[in-house]
Amino acid sequence: MEALRDTDPAHIGTQTLLARLGAGGMGQVYLGRSPGGRLVAVKVIRDEITGHPEALARFRREAQTVRAVRSAYTANLIDASLEAAPYWIATEYVAGPTLAHAVAQRGALPADTCRRLCAALAEGLASVHAYGVTHRDLKPQNVILGAQGPQLIDFGIARGVGDTALTQDGQAPGTPGYTAPEVLLGAEARAAADVFALGATLAYAATGRPPFGSGAAATVSYRAVHEPVDVAGVEPGLAALIEACVAKDPARRPDPGEVIRRCGVRDALTDDPVYVGLGVLGEAVPLHEMRTQGPCLPYGYTPTRRGAATTASAAVSRTRRTAVWTSAVVVLAGLGAVAVWKLPWDGEDGRSPRAGGASGTPAASQSPAGSPSPAGSRSPAGPPGFIKQTGPNIEDFDPTKDTCTEPVEERAKSDFQIAVTTAETDYTQQVRPGTVQISYRVKNAPPDMPAYYVAVVVKPQHEIDEKGRSTAVTDNRQLGFVAKARNVYEGVGTEWKNLTYPDDFSMEVNGRRIAAPPLAQEPGGWTVVFRHATSDTEHKSVFCTGFVA
C-alpha cells in the first residue's frame, strides 16, 4: 500500500478512502472503508479510457457478475457506479497472496496440500457454475489464498447464460497455458473449460512450473492443444487427476463434483499447515484513522524522524515489503494490472551487499566478449552515461519461478519503486505491440537529495553479436542492452521515469554500439536489471525482474 496523494479524493461514493493499493492498466485501486466500517477494494476506471468500449464493457461485466454470484469463494460486491463517470466498483477486501506469488516465493506445494486446494477451488467453481456463470480466466494469479480458503477473482471476462462474447481482435478469451484447447480452436468456453483451467492451475501449484511451458503466447497455446501437460515429478495419483482435468476432449474431463470426490480430502484446507504458512506472504491490514485531508502514511509503517525528513520504519522485513505490492497486484487482477514493486530500504536489515561475480564488480573487469579490458580503459568518476560491462553479468530471470537466479548486490534507496508493462498487460493500448515500458521512481522523495543514478539493463537469453544477431550462446554473460542512466531525483522525485524497449536501449559489443533487437528475435524470458551507477564502470544491481516475450 502507499499513502493517498493530495490529488486523490477523500471519498468515492460512500466509501472513505484510506490508501492506494496500486494502479493497473485500466485504473486505480484504493483501500476504502464502508460507512459501517468494512474494508473494501475500490476500483476506479481511468478517465482517459472511459470511451474505450471493450474496457468499459468488461468493467461493467465484472460488476454484474460479482453482483450475481454470491459465493463463499468470491469477494462480494459492496457498491458500484456504472452509469456515469467516474466508474467504480467496491468489493470486499480479501487479504492474502495470490497462488502465483505463493508458489513463486515458496516453490511447489506438497501433494496433500494440492489436493485440498484443488477440492476447495473445484467447490468454488461448482458454486459459480450454479449461477450459470463460467469464469473463463481461472489461473494462479486469479486465486487469492485467504484465511478462510481460496477466493476467485477477476470476473472481467466471465460469461453468464445469454451473454454476448467480449473478445479482442478475434482472440480467444483467457490466458495462454490455462485456456482450454476447444476455446483456442474457436468453441465457446463452457464449464468444462474452467475444469481445464483448474487442472492447469493445479499443475502449476504441484510443480512450480507453467503447465505448458513458457514462451510466446502462440507457442504456449499450441502446446495446450497438442502436447501433454507438464506433471514431471508429481505424485502419480495427483498427476492422474491433473491429466484428467486437462484432457483435450472436454467431454472426458470430470465435472467439479467428480474432482472433489477424486481429491478425497477428509480435513479442512485451513487446517493444512502448509496452506496456513502461505498466509505470511500476504499483508495484514492494521487499524486506520479517518482521513480528513492531505496524504497519509503508508499503512503498516511507523513514522520516525531522520533529520528533517519523515520516513517509514526500517524494521519491516524484505519479504513483508515485497508482499505489500503483491497484495496490490492481487486486487488489480481484474484491471489488467502491471507488475509494480516497492523495493526494500537500503541497509534495512544490516546485511552487506553480495561481493564479486556480477557485472558491476570492478575486480572482474572484462569486455562483453569475455576478454580482459585494456588497462586504463575505465571511465573517470562522475555522472554516468551509458554504463559499461566490467564483469560477467550473471543475473538471469527465470520465468517459471518469476524470480531472478542471483541476489542483488546493493540495497535500493528507500521508497524506490519500479514497474514493467508489456502490451499484453496494458488495457489502455498505450504500450505499442512488440515493446515494453519500464518505469521507476522514488516515492515521497524529500527535497535536495544527492544524485542517485539508475541505469536499466535488458538482457535476452542468448548473447548478441556485433551485428545485433542472436548467437547460439544461451549462458548469456553479457551486460545486456542499456538505457542512459538517470538521476531518480531529476525533476520531481515522485514522477515516473519511463523507458521503452527497444527504442531507448543499446549495447556496446567489441567497441561498436548496436541498437537493441526486437522482442520477436528472442521469444521467451527477458531479464530486467536496475543498477545503481556512480560512473560508467561503477554500478551495482539493486533489483532484478523480467518478462516473457
Coordinates of C-alpha atoms in Angstrom, one line a residue:
M1 CA 0.0 0.0 0.0
E2 CA 1.0 3.6 -0.3
A3 CA -0.3 6.9 1.0
L4 CA -3.1 8.8 -0.6
R5 CA -1.9 11.8 -2.6
D6 CA -3.2 15.3 -2.3
T7 CA -4.9 14.8 -5.7
D8 CA -6.8 11.7 -4.6
P9 CA -10.4 12.1 -3.4
A10 CA -11.2 11.6 0.2
H11 CA -14.3 9.6 -0.8
I12 CA -15.6 7.5 -3.7
G13 CA -19.4 7.2 -3.4
T14 CA -20.0 6.4 0.3
Q15 CA -16.6 4.7 0.7
T16 CA -13.9 6.6 2.7
L17 CA -10.5 6.1 1.0
L18 CA -7.6 5.0 3.2
A19 CA -4.7 4.2 0.9
R20 CA -3.6 3.3 -2.6
L21 CA -3.4 -0.4 -3.3
G22 CA -1.8 0.1 -6.7
A23 CA -2.5 1.1 -10.3
G24 CA -3.4 -1.1 -13.3
G25 CA -3.8 -0.6 -17.0
M26 CA -7.5 0.3 -16.5
G27 CA -7.4 2.3 -13.4
Q28 CA -6.5 3.0 -9.8
V29 CA -7.4 0.7 -6.9
Y30 CA -7.9 2.1 -3.4
L31 CA -8.3 0.5 0.1
G32 CA -11.5 2.0 1.4
R33 CA -13.9 1.7 4.3
S34 CA -17.6 1.5 4.0
P35 CA -19.9 3.6 6.2
G36 CA -20.3 0.6 8.5
G37 CA -16.5 0.2 8.9
R38 CA -16.0 -2.7 6.4
L39 CA -12.7 -2.7 4.4
V40 CA -13.3 -2.6 0.7
A41 CA -11.2 -2.6 -2.5
V42 CA -12.4 0.3 -4.7
K43 CA -11.5 0.0 -8.4
V44 CA -11.9 3.3 -10.3
I45 CA -11.6 3.2 -14.1
R46 CA -9.3 5.8 -15.6
D47 CA -11.0 8.8 -17.2
E48 CA -8.9 8.6 -20.4
I49 CA -10.3 5.1 -21.2
T50 CA -13.9 5.5 -20.3
G51 CA -14.5 5.9 -24.0
H52 CA -12.9 2.5 -24.8
P53 CA -15.9 0.3 -25.4
E54 CA -14.3 -3.0 -24.6
A55 CA -12.6 -1.8 -21.4
L56 CA -15.9 -0.2 -20.1
A57 CA -17.9 -3.3 -21.1
R58 CA -15.5 -5.6 -19.2
F59 CA -15.6 -3.3 -16.2
R60 CA -19.4 -3.4 -16.1
R61 CA -19.5 -7.1 -16.7
E62 CA -17.2 -7.8 -13.7
A63 CA -19.6 -5.7 -11.5
Q64 CA -22.6 -7.5 -12.9
T65 CA -21.1 -10.9 -12.4
V66 CA -19.8 -10.3 -8.9
R67 CA -23.2 -8.9 -8.0
A68 CA -25.0 -12.0 -9.3
V69 CA -22.6 -14.6 -7.8
R70 CA -23.0 -14.8 -4.0
S71 CA -20.4 -17.4 -3.0
A72 CA -18.0 -18.1 -0.2
Y73 CA -15.4 -18.4 -2.9
T74 CA -15.8 -14.9 -4.4
A75 CA -15.5 -11.4 -3.0
N76 CA -19.0 -9.9 -2.7
L77 CA -19.9 -6.6 -4.4
I78 CA -20.5 -3.8 -1.9
D79 CA -21.3 -0.9 -4.2
A80 CA -20.8 0.4 -7.7
S81 CA -21.3 3.3 -10.1
L82 CA -21.6 2.1 -13.6
E83 CA -23.8 4.6 -15.4
A84 CA -21.7 7.7 -15.5
A85 CA -18.1 8.8 -14.8
P86 CA -16.3 8.2 -12.5
Y87 CA -17.0 4.5 -13.0
W88 CA -16.1 2.4 -9.9
I89 CA -16.9 -0.8 -8.1
A90 CA -16.3 -1.7 -4.5
T91 CA -15.8 -5.3 -3.4
E92 CA -14.9 -7.0 -0.2
Y93 CA -11.1 -6.6 0.6
V94 CA -9.5 -10.0 0.8
A95 CA -6.1 -10.1 2.4
G96 CA -3.7 -12.8 1.2
P97 CA -1.2 -13.7 -1.5
T98 CA -2.1 -15.0 -4.9
L99 CA -1.4 -18.6 -5.6
A100 CA 1.1 -17.4 -8.3
H101 CA 3.0 -15.4 -5.8
A102 CA 2.9 -18.0 -3.0
V103 CA 4.4 -20.7 -5.3
A104 CA 7.0 -18.3 -6.8
Q105 CA 8.1 -17.5 -3.2
R106 CA 7.8 -20.9 -1.6
G107 CA 8.1 -23.3 -4.5
A108 CA 5.8 -26.2 -5.5
L109 CA 3.3 -27.3 -2.9
P110 CA 3.1 -30.8 -1.4
A111 CA 0.7 -33.3 -3.0
D112 CA -1.7 -33.3 0.0
T113 CA -1.9 -29.5 0.1
C114 CA -2.5 -29.5 -3.6
R115 CA -5.4 -32.0 -3.2
R116 CA -7.0 -29.8 -0.5
L117 CA -6.6 -26.7 -2.6
C118 CA -8.0 -28.4 -5.7
A119 CA -11.1 -29.6 -3.8
A120 CA -11.7 -26.1 -2.5
L121 CA -11.3 -24.5 -5.9
A122 CA -13.5 -27.1 -7.5
E123 CA -16.2 -26.4 -4.9
G124 CA -15.8 -22.7 -5.8
L125 CA -16.2 -23.4 -9.5
A126 CA -19.3 -25.5 -8.7
S127 CA -20.7 -22.6 -6.8
V128 CA -20.1 -20.2 -9.6
H129 CA -21.4 -22.6 -12.2
A130 CA -24.6 -23.0 -10.2
Y131 CA -25.3 -19.3 -11.0
G132 CA -25.0 -20.0 -14.8
V133 CA -21.6 -18.3 -14.9
T134 CA -18.3 -19.6 -16.4
H135 CA -15.2 -17.8 -15.1
R136 CA -13.1 -18.2 -18.3
D137 CA -9.8 -17.0 -16.8
L138 CA -9.0 -19.2 -13.8
K139 CA -5.2 -19.2 -13.3
P140 CA -2.8 -18.9 -10.3
Q141 CA -2.9 -15.1 -10.5
N142 CA -6.6 -15.1 -10.0
V143 CA -6.7 -17.2 -6.9
I144 CA -6.2 -15.4 -3.5
L145 CA -5.2 -17.7 -0.6
G146 CA -7.4 -16.1 2.0
A147 CA -7.6 -17.0 5.7
Q148 CA -10.9 -18.8 5.2
G149 CA -9.9 -20.5 2.0
P150 CA -9.2 -19.6 -1.6
Q151 CA -11.1 -16.8 -3.4
L152 CA -11.7 -16.5 -7.1
I153 CA -11.2 -13.0 -8.5
D154 CA -11.3 -11.2 -11.9
F155 CA -14.7 -11.8 -13.4
G156 CA -14.0 -9.2 -16.1
I157 CA -14.4 -11.8 -18.9
A158 CA -16.7 -14.2 -17.2
R159 CA -19.9 -15.1 -19.0
G160 CA -23.4 -15.9 -18.0
V161 CA -26.2 -17.6 -19.9
G162 CA -27.2 -15.5 -22.9
D163 CA -24.3 -13.1 -22.6
T164 CA -22.6 -11.8 -25.7
A165 CA -18.9 -12.7 -26.1
L166 CA -16.3 -10.0 -25.4
T167 CA -13.1 -10.7 -27.3
Q168 CA -10.4 -8.5 -28.8
D169 CA -9.3 -8.9 -32.5
G170 CA -10.8 -12.3 -32.6
Q171 CA -8.5 -13.7 -29.8
A172 CA -9.7 -16.4 -27.6
P173 CA -10.6 -15.3 -24.0
G174 CA -8.4 -16.3 -21.1
T175 CA -4.6 -16.8 -20.6
P176 CA -2.3 -19.0 -22.7
G177 CA -1.5 -22.1 -20.8
Y178 CA -4.7 -22.1 -18.9
T179 CA -7.2 -21.7 -21.8
A180 CA -8.8 -24.9 -22.9
P181 CA -8.0 -26.4 -26.4
E182 CA -11.6 -26.1 -27.7
V183 CA -11.7 -22.4 -26.8
L184 CA -8.4 -21.8 -28.6
L185 CA -9.9 -23.5 -31.6
G186 CA -12.9 -21.3 -31.6
A187 CA -15.5 -23.0 -29.5
E188 CA -17.5 -21.4 -26.7
A189 CA -16.0 -21.5 -23.2
R190 CA -18.3 -23.7 -21.1
A191 CA -18.0 -25.2 -17.6
A192 CA -15.5 -27.9 -18.9
A193 CA -13.1 -25.1 -19.9
D194 CA -13.0 -23.9 -16.3
V195 CA -12.1 -27.5 -15.3
F196 CA -9.2 -27.5 -17.8
A197 CA -8.0 -24.2 -16.2
L198 CA -8.4 -25.8 -12.8
G199 CA -6.2 -28.7 -13.8
A200 CA -3.6 -26.4 -15.3
T201 CA -3.6 -24.3 -12.2
L202 CA -3.1 -27.4 -10.0
A203 CA -0.2 -28.4 -12.3
Y204 CA 1.5 -25.1 -11.6
A205 CA 0.9 -25.5 -7.8
A206 CA 2.3 -29.0 -7.8
T207 CA 5.4 -28.3 -10.0
G208 CA 6.1 -24.6 -9.7
R209 CA 6.3 -24.5 -13.5
P210 CA 3.9 -23.2 -16.2
P211 CA 1.7 -26.2 -17.1
F212 CA 2.6 -25.9 -20.8
G213 CA 5.9 -24.2 -20.6
S214 CA 6.8 -20.6 -21.3
G215 CA 7.5 -18.5 -24.4
A216 CA 5.4 -16.7 -26.9
A217 CA 1.6 -16.9 -26.4
A218 CA 1.1 -18.7 -29.7
T219 CA 3.7 -21.3 -28.8
V220 CA 2.2 -22.0 -25.3
S221 CA -1.3 -22.2 -26.8
Y222 CA -0.1 -24.7 -29.4
R223 CA 1.3 -26.9 -26.6
A224 CA -2.0 -26.7 -24.8
V225 CA -3.8 -28.0 -27.9
H226 CA -1.4 -30.7 -29.0
E227 CA 1.0 -31.6 -26.2
P228 CA 0.6 -33.2 -22.7
V229 CA 0.7 -31.1 -19.5
D230 CA 3.9 -30.9 -17.5
V231 CA 3.5 -33.1 -14.5
A232 CA 7.1 -34.4 -14.2
G233 CA 7.9 -35.3 -10.6
V234 CA 4.3 -35.1 -9.4
E235 CA 2.9 -37.8 -7.2
P236 CA 1.2 -40.3 -9.5
G237 CA -2.3 -40.1 -8.2
L238 CA -2.2 -36.3 -8.3
A239 CA -0.7 -36.3 -11.7
A240 CA -3.5 -38.6 -13.0
L241 CA -6.1 -36.1 -11.6
I242 CA -4.4 -33.2 -13.3
E243 CA -4.2 -35.1 -16.6
A244 CA -7.9 -35.9 -16.4
C245 CA -8.8 -32.3 -15.8
V246 CA -6.8 -31.1 -18.8
A247 CA -8.0 -33.8 -21.2
K248 CA -8.0 -32.4 -24.8
D249 CA -11.6 -33.6 -25.3
P250 CA -13.9 -31.6 -22.9
A251 CA -16.3 -34.5 -22.7
R252 CA -13.6 -36.6 -21.0
R253 CA -13.0 -34.1 -18.2
P254 CA -14.5 -34.7 -14.8
D255 CA -17.1 -32.1 -13.5
P256 CA -16.2 -30.2 -10.3
G257 CA -18.1 -32.6 -8.2
E258 CA -16.1 -35.6 -9.5
V259 CA -12.9 -33.6 -9.0
I260 CA -13.8 -33.1 -5.3
R261 CA -14.5 -36.8 -5.0
R262 CA -11.2 -37.8 -6.5
C263 CA -9.3 -35.4 -4.3
G264 CA -10.5 -37.5 -1.3
V265 CA -9.9 -34.8 1.3
R266 CA -11.0 -35.5 4.9
D267 CA -10.0 -32.3 6.7
A268 CA -10.2 -28.6 6.1
L269 CA -7.7 -26.7 3.8
T270 CA -7.4 -24.1 6.5
D271 CA -6.1 -26.8 8.9
D272 CA -3.3 -27.6 6.4
P273 CA 0.0 -26.3 8.0
V274 CA 1.5 -25.5 4.6
Y275 CA -1.6 -23.5 3.5
V276 CA -1.7 -21.7 6.8
G277 CA 2.0 -20.8 6.4
L278 CA 1.4 -19.3 3.0
G279 CA -0.6 -16.6 4.7
V280 CA 2.5 -14.8 5.9
L281 CA 3.2 -13.9 2.3
G282 CA 0.2 -11.6 2.3
E283 CA -0.3 -8.4 4.2
A284 CA -2.1 -7.8 7.5
V285 CA -4.3 -4.7 7.4
P286 CA -3.9 -2.6 10.6
L287 CA -6.4 -0.2 12.0
H288 CA -6.8 3.2 10.4
E289 CA -7.9 6.6 11.4
M290 CA -10.4 8.6 9.3
R291 CA -8.6 10.8 6.7
T292 CA -9.9 14.3 6.5
Q293 CA -7.5 15.9 4.1
G294 CA -4.0 15.6 2.7
P295 CA -2.0 12.4 2.3
C296 CA -1.5 9.8 5.0
L297 CA 1.5 7.5 5.7
P298 CA 1.6 4.0 4.1
Y299 CA -0.2 1.5 6.4
G300 CA 2.0 -0.8 8.5
Y301 CA 4.8 1.8 8.7
T302 CA 5.8 3.6 11.8
P303 CA 6.8 7.3 11.4
T304 CA 10.3 8.1 12.5
R305 CA 12.5 11.2 12.1
R306 CA 15.8 11.2 10.2
G307 CA 17.0 14.7 10.1
A308 CA 14.2 16.9 8.6
A309 CA 12.7 14.0 6.6
T310 CA 9.8 11.9 7.8
T311 CA 10.3 8.3 6.7
A312 CA 9.0 4.8 7.4
S313 CA 10.4 2.5 10.0
A314 CA 13.0 0.1 8.6
A315 CA 12.0 -2.7 10.9
V316 CA 9.7 -4.4 8.4
S317 CA 11.4 -7.4 6.7
R318 CA 12.2 -7.5 3.0
T319 CA 9.7 -10.3 2.4
R320 CA 7.0 -8.3 4.1
R321 CA 7.7 -5.2 2.0
T322 CA 7.5 -7.3 -1.2
A323 CA 4.2 -8.8 0.0
V324 CA 2.7 -5.3 0.2
W325 CA 3.0 -4.9 -3.5
T326 CA 1.9 -8.4 -4.2
S327 CA -1.3 -7.7 -2.4
A328 CA -1.8 -4.7 -4.7
V329 CA -1.4 -7.0 -7.7
V330 CA -4.0 -9.4 -6.2
V331 CA -6.6 -6.7 -6.2
L332 CA -5.6 -5.3 -9.5
A333 CA -6.0 -8.6 -11.4
G334 CA -9.4 -7.5 -12.8
L335 CA -7.9 -4.3 -14.1
G336 CA -5.2 -5.7 -16.3
A337 CA -2.5 -4.7 -13.8
V338 CA 1.1 -4.2 -14.5
A339 CA 3.7 -5.6 -12.1
V340 CA 4.8 -3.0 -9.6
W341 CA 7.3 -3.5 -6.8
K342 CA 8.3 -1.4 -3.9
L343 CA 11.9 -2.2 -3.1
P344 CA 13.5 -2.6 0.3
W345 CA 15.2 0.2 2.1
D346 CA 19.0 0.5 1.9
G347 CA 20.6 -1.3 4.9
E348 CA 17.2 -2.1 6.5
D349 CA 18.5 -5.4 7.9
G350 CA 22.1 -4.7 8.3
R351 CA 23.3 -7.2 5.6
S352 CA 26.2 -6.2 3.4
P353 CA 25.9 -6.3 -0.4
R354 CA 26.9 -9.5 -2.2
A355 CA 30.6 -9.3 -3.2
G356 CA 32.0 -10.3 -6.5
G357 CA 30.7 -12.1 -9.6
A358 CA 28.3 -9.7 -11.2
S359 CA 28.7 -7.2 -14.0
G360 CA 29.1 -4.2 -11.6
T361 CA 32.1 -5.7 -9.8
P362 CA 35.2 -3.8 -10.8
A363 CA 37.6 -6.6 -9.8
A364 CA 36.2 -8.8 -12.6
S365 CA 36.8 -6.3 -15.4
Q366 CA 36.1 -7.9 -18.7
S367 CA 34.8 -6.9 -22.1
P368 CA 31.4 -8.2 -23.3
A369 CA 33.2 -10.9 -25.3
G370 CA 34.9 -12.1 -22.1
S371 CA 38.5 -10.8 -22.7
P372 CA 40.1 -8.5 -20.1
S373 CA 39.5 -4.8 -20.6
P374 CA 42.6 -2.8 -21.6
A375 CA 44.4 -1.1 -18.8
G376 CA 43.3 2.4 -18.2
S377 CA 40.0 1.9 -20.0
R378 CA 37.9 2.7 -17.0
S379 CA 35.8 5.8 -17.2
P380 CA 36.6 8.6 -14.8
A381 CA 34.4 9.0 -11.8
G382 CA 31.4 11.3 -12.4
P383 CA 27.9 11.3 -13.6
P384 CA 27.4 8.1 -15.6
G385 CA 26.1 8.0 -19.2
F386 CA 25.8 4.5 -20.8
I387 CA 27.2 2.1 -18.3
K388 CA 29.8 -0.4 -19.5
Q389 CA 30.5 -4.1 -18.8
T390 CA 33.2 -4.7 -16.2
G391 CA 32.5 -8.4 -15.5
P392 CA 30.2 -11.3 -16.4
N393 CA 26.5 -10.4 -15.8
I394 CA 25.1 -13.4 -14.0
E395 CA 21.6 -12.0 -13.3
D396 CA 19.1 -14.2 -15.1
F397 CA 15.3 -14.1 -14.9
D398 CA 13.6 -17.5 -14.6
P399 CA 10.0 -17.1 -16.0
T400 CA 8.9 -20.5 -14.5
K401 CA 9.5 -19.1 -11.0
D402 CA 9.0 -15.4 -11.7
T403 CA 12.3 -14.7 -9.9
C404 CA 16.0 -14.0 -10.7
T405 CA 18.7 -16.5 -10.0
E406 CA 21.1 -14.1 -8.3
P407 CA 20.5 -11.8 -5.3
V408 CA 21.0 -8.1 -5.7
E409 CA 24.4 -6.6 -4.8
E410 CA 23.1 -3.4 -3.1
R411 CA 20.1 -2.2 -1.2
A412 CA 17.9 0.2 -3.1
K413 CA 17.1 3.7 -1.9
S414 CA 14.1 3.9 0.3
D415 CA 10.7 4.1 -1.4
F416 CA 12.3 3.1 -4.7
Q417 CA 9.6 1.6 -7.0
I418 CA 9.6 0.0 -10.4
A419 CA 7.0 -1.1 -13.0
V420 CA 7.3 -3.3 -16.1
T421 CA 4.4 -3.1 -18.6
T422 CA 4.0 -5.1 -21.7
A423 CA 1.5 -4.5 -24.5
E424 CA -0.4 -7.6 -23.3
T425 CA -0.9 -6.2 -19.8
D426 CA -1.9 -2.7 -20.8
Y427 CA -5.6 -2.2 -21.5
T428 CA -5.0 1.4 -22.4
Q429 CA -3.1 0.3 -25.5
Q430 CA -0.5 3.0 -24.9
V431 CA 2.3 0.4 -25.0
R432 CA 2.9 -0.5 -28.6
P433 CA 2.9 -4.2 -29.6
G434 CA 6.4 -5.5 -29.6
T435 CA 7.6 -3.1 -26.9
V436 CA 7.9 -3.0 -23.1
Q437 CA 7.6 0.1 -20.9
I438 CA 10.0 0.1 -17.9
S439 CA 9.4 2.7 -15.2
Y440 CA 11.0 3.7 -11.9
R441 CA 10.8 6.4 -9.3
V442 CA 11.4 7.3 -5.7
K443 CA 8.2 7.9 -3.9
N444 CA 7.9 10.6 -1.3
A445 CA 11.4 12.0 -2.1
P446 CA 12.4 14.8 0.2
P447 CA 13.9 17.9 -1.5
D448 CA 17.6 18.5 -2.1
M449 CA 18.6 14.8 -2.2
P450 CA 22.1 13.9 -3.6
A451 CA 22.0 12.4 -7.0
Y452 CA 21.2 8.7 -7.3
Y453 CA 21.7 7.4 -10.8
V454 CA 19.9 4.4 -12.1
A455 CA 20.7 2.5 -15.3
V456 CA 18.2 0.0 -16.6
V457 CA 19.6 -3.1 -18.3
V458 CA 17.5 -5.5 -20.5
K459 CA 19.1 -8.8 -21.4
P460 CA 17.8 -11.6 -23.7
Q461 CA 18.5 -15.3 -23.2
H462 CA 21.1 -15.5 -26.0
E463 CA 24.3 -13.5 -26.4
I464 CA 24.2 -10.9 -29.2
D465 CA 27.0 -10.4 -31.8
E466 CA 28.3 -7.1 -33.2
K467 CA 25.6 -7.1 -35.9
G468 CA 22.8 -7.4 -33.4
R469 CA 22.0 -11.1 -34.2
S470 CA 21.3 -13.7 -31.6
T471 CA 24.1 -16.3 -31.2
A472 CA 23.9 -19.9 -30.0
V473 CA 25.3 -19.0 -26.6
T474 CA 22.4 -19.4 -24.1
D475 CA 24.6 -18.9 -21.0
N476 CA 24.4 -15.1 -21.6
R477 CA 27.0 -13.3 -19.5
Q478 CA 26.9 -10.0 -21.5
L479 CA 25.8 -6.9 -19.6
G480 CA 22.8 -6.5 -21.9
F481 CA 21.2 -3.6 -23.6
V482 CA 21.3 -0.4 -21.5
A483 CA 19.5 2.9 -21.3
K484 CA 21.3 6.1 -20.3
A485 CA 21.5 6.4 -16.6
R486 CA 19.2 9.0 -15.0
N487 CA 19.1 10.6 -11.6
V488 CA 16.0 9.4 -9.9
Y489 CA 15.6 12.8 -8.2
E490 CA 15.7 14.6 -11.5
G491 CA 12.7 16.9 -11.7
V492 CA 10.0 15.9 -9.2
G493 CA 11.1 12.8 -7.4
T494 CA 7.6 11.3 -7.3
E495 CA 7.3 11.3 -11.1
W496 CA 7.9 8.0 -13.0
K497 CA 10.9 7.9 -15.3
N498 CA 9.7 5.9 -18.3
L499 CA 11.8 3.9 -20.8
T500 CA 10.7 1.9 -23.8
Y501 CA 12.4 -1.2 -25.1
P502 CA 13.8 -1.4 -27.7
D503 CA 13.7 2.3 -28.5
D504 CA 15.8 3.6 -25.6
F505 CA 18.3 0.7 -25.4
S506 CA 21.6 -0.1 -27.0
M507 CA 24.7 -2.2 -26.2
E508 CA 28.5 -1.9 -26.9
V509 CA 30.0 -5.0 -28.4
N510 CA 33.7 -5.1 -29.4
G511 CA 33.8 -1.3 -29.3
R512 CA 30.7 -0.9 -31.5
R513 CA 27.3 0.4 -30.2
I514 CA 24.4 -1.6 -31.6
A515 CA 20.7 -1.0 -31.3
A516 CA 18.5 -3.3 -29.3
P517 CA 16.9 -6.1 -31.3
P518 CA 13.1 -6.5 -31.5
L519 CA 11.5 -8.8 -28.9
A520 CA 10.4 -11.1 -31.7
Q521 CA 14.0 -12.1 -32.2
E522 CA 14.2 -13.6 -28.8
P523 CA 10.9 -15.3 -27.7
G524 CA 11.0 -16.4 -24.1
G525 CA 12.2 -14.9 -20.9
W526 CA 14.0 -11.5 -20.8
T527 CA 15.9 -10.2 -17.7
V528 CA 15.5 -6.6 -16.5
V529 CA 18.1 -5.3 -14.0
F530 CA 18.1 -1.9 -12.2
R531 CA 21.6 -0.8 -11.4
H532 CA 22.8 2.0 -9.2
A533 CA 25.6 3.7 -11.2
T534 CA 28.2 6.0 -9.7
S535 CA 30.2 6.1 -13.0
D536 CA 30.1 4.3 -16.4
T537 CA 32.1 1.4 -14.8
E538 CA 30.9 1.5 -11.2
H539 CA 27.5 0.1 -10.9
K540 CA 25.7 -2.5 -8.8
S541 CA 22.3 -4.2 -9.1
V542 CA 19.5 -3.1 -6.8
F543 CA 16.7 -5.2 -8.3
C544 CA 16.2 -7.9 -10.9
T545 CA 13.0 -9.0 -12.6
G546 CA 11.9 -9.9 -16.1
F547 CA 9.1 -10.5 -18.5
V548 CA 8.2 -13.1 -21.2
A549 CA 8.1 -12.0 -24.8

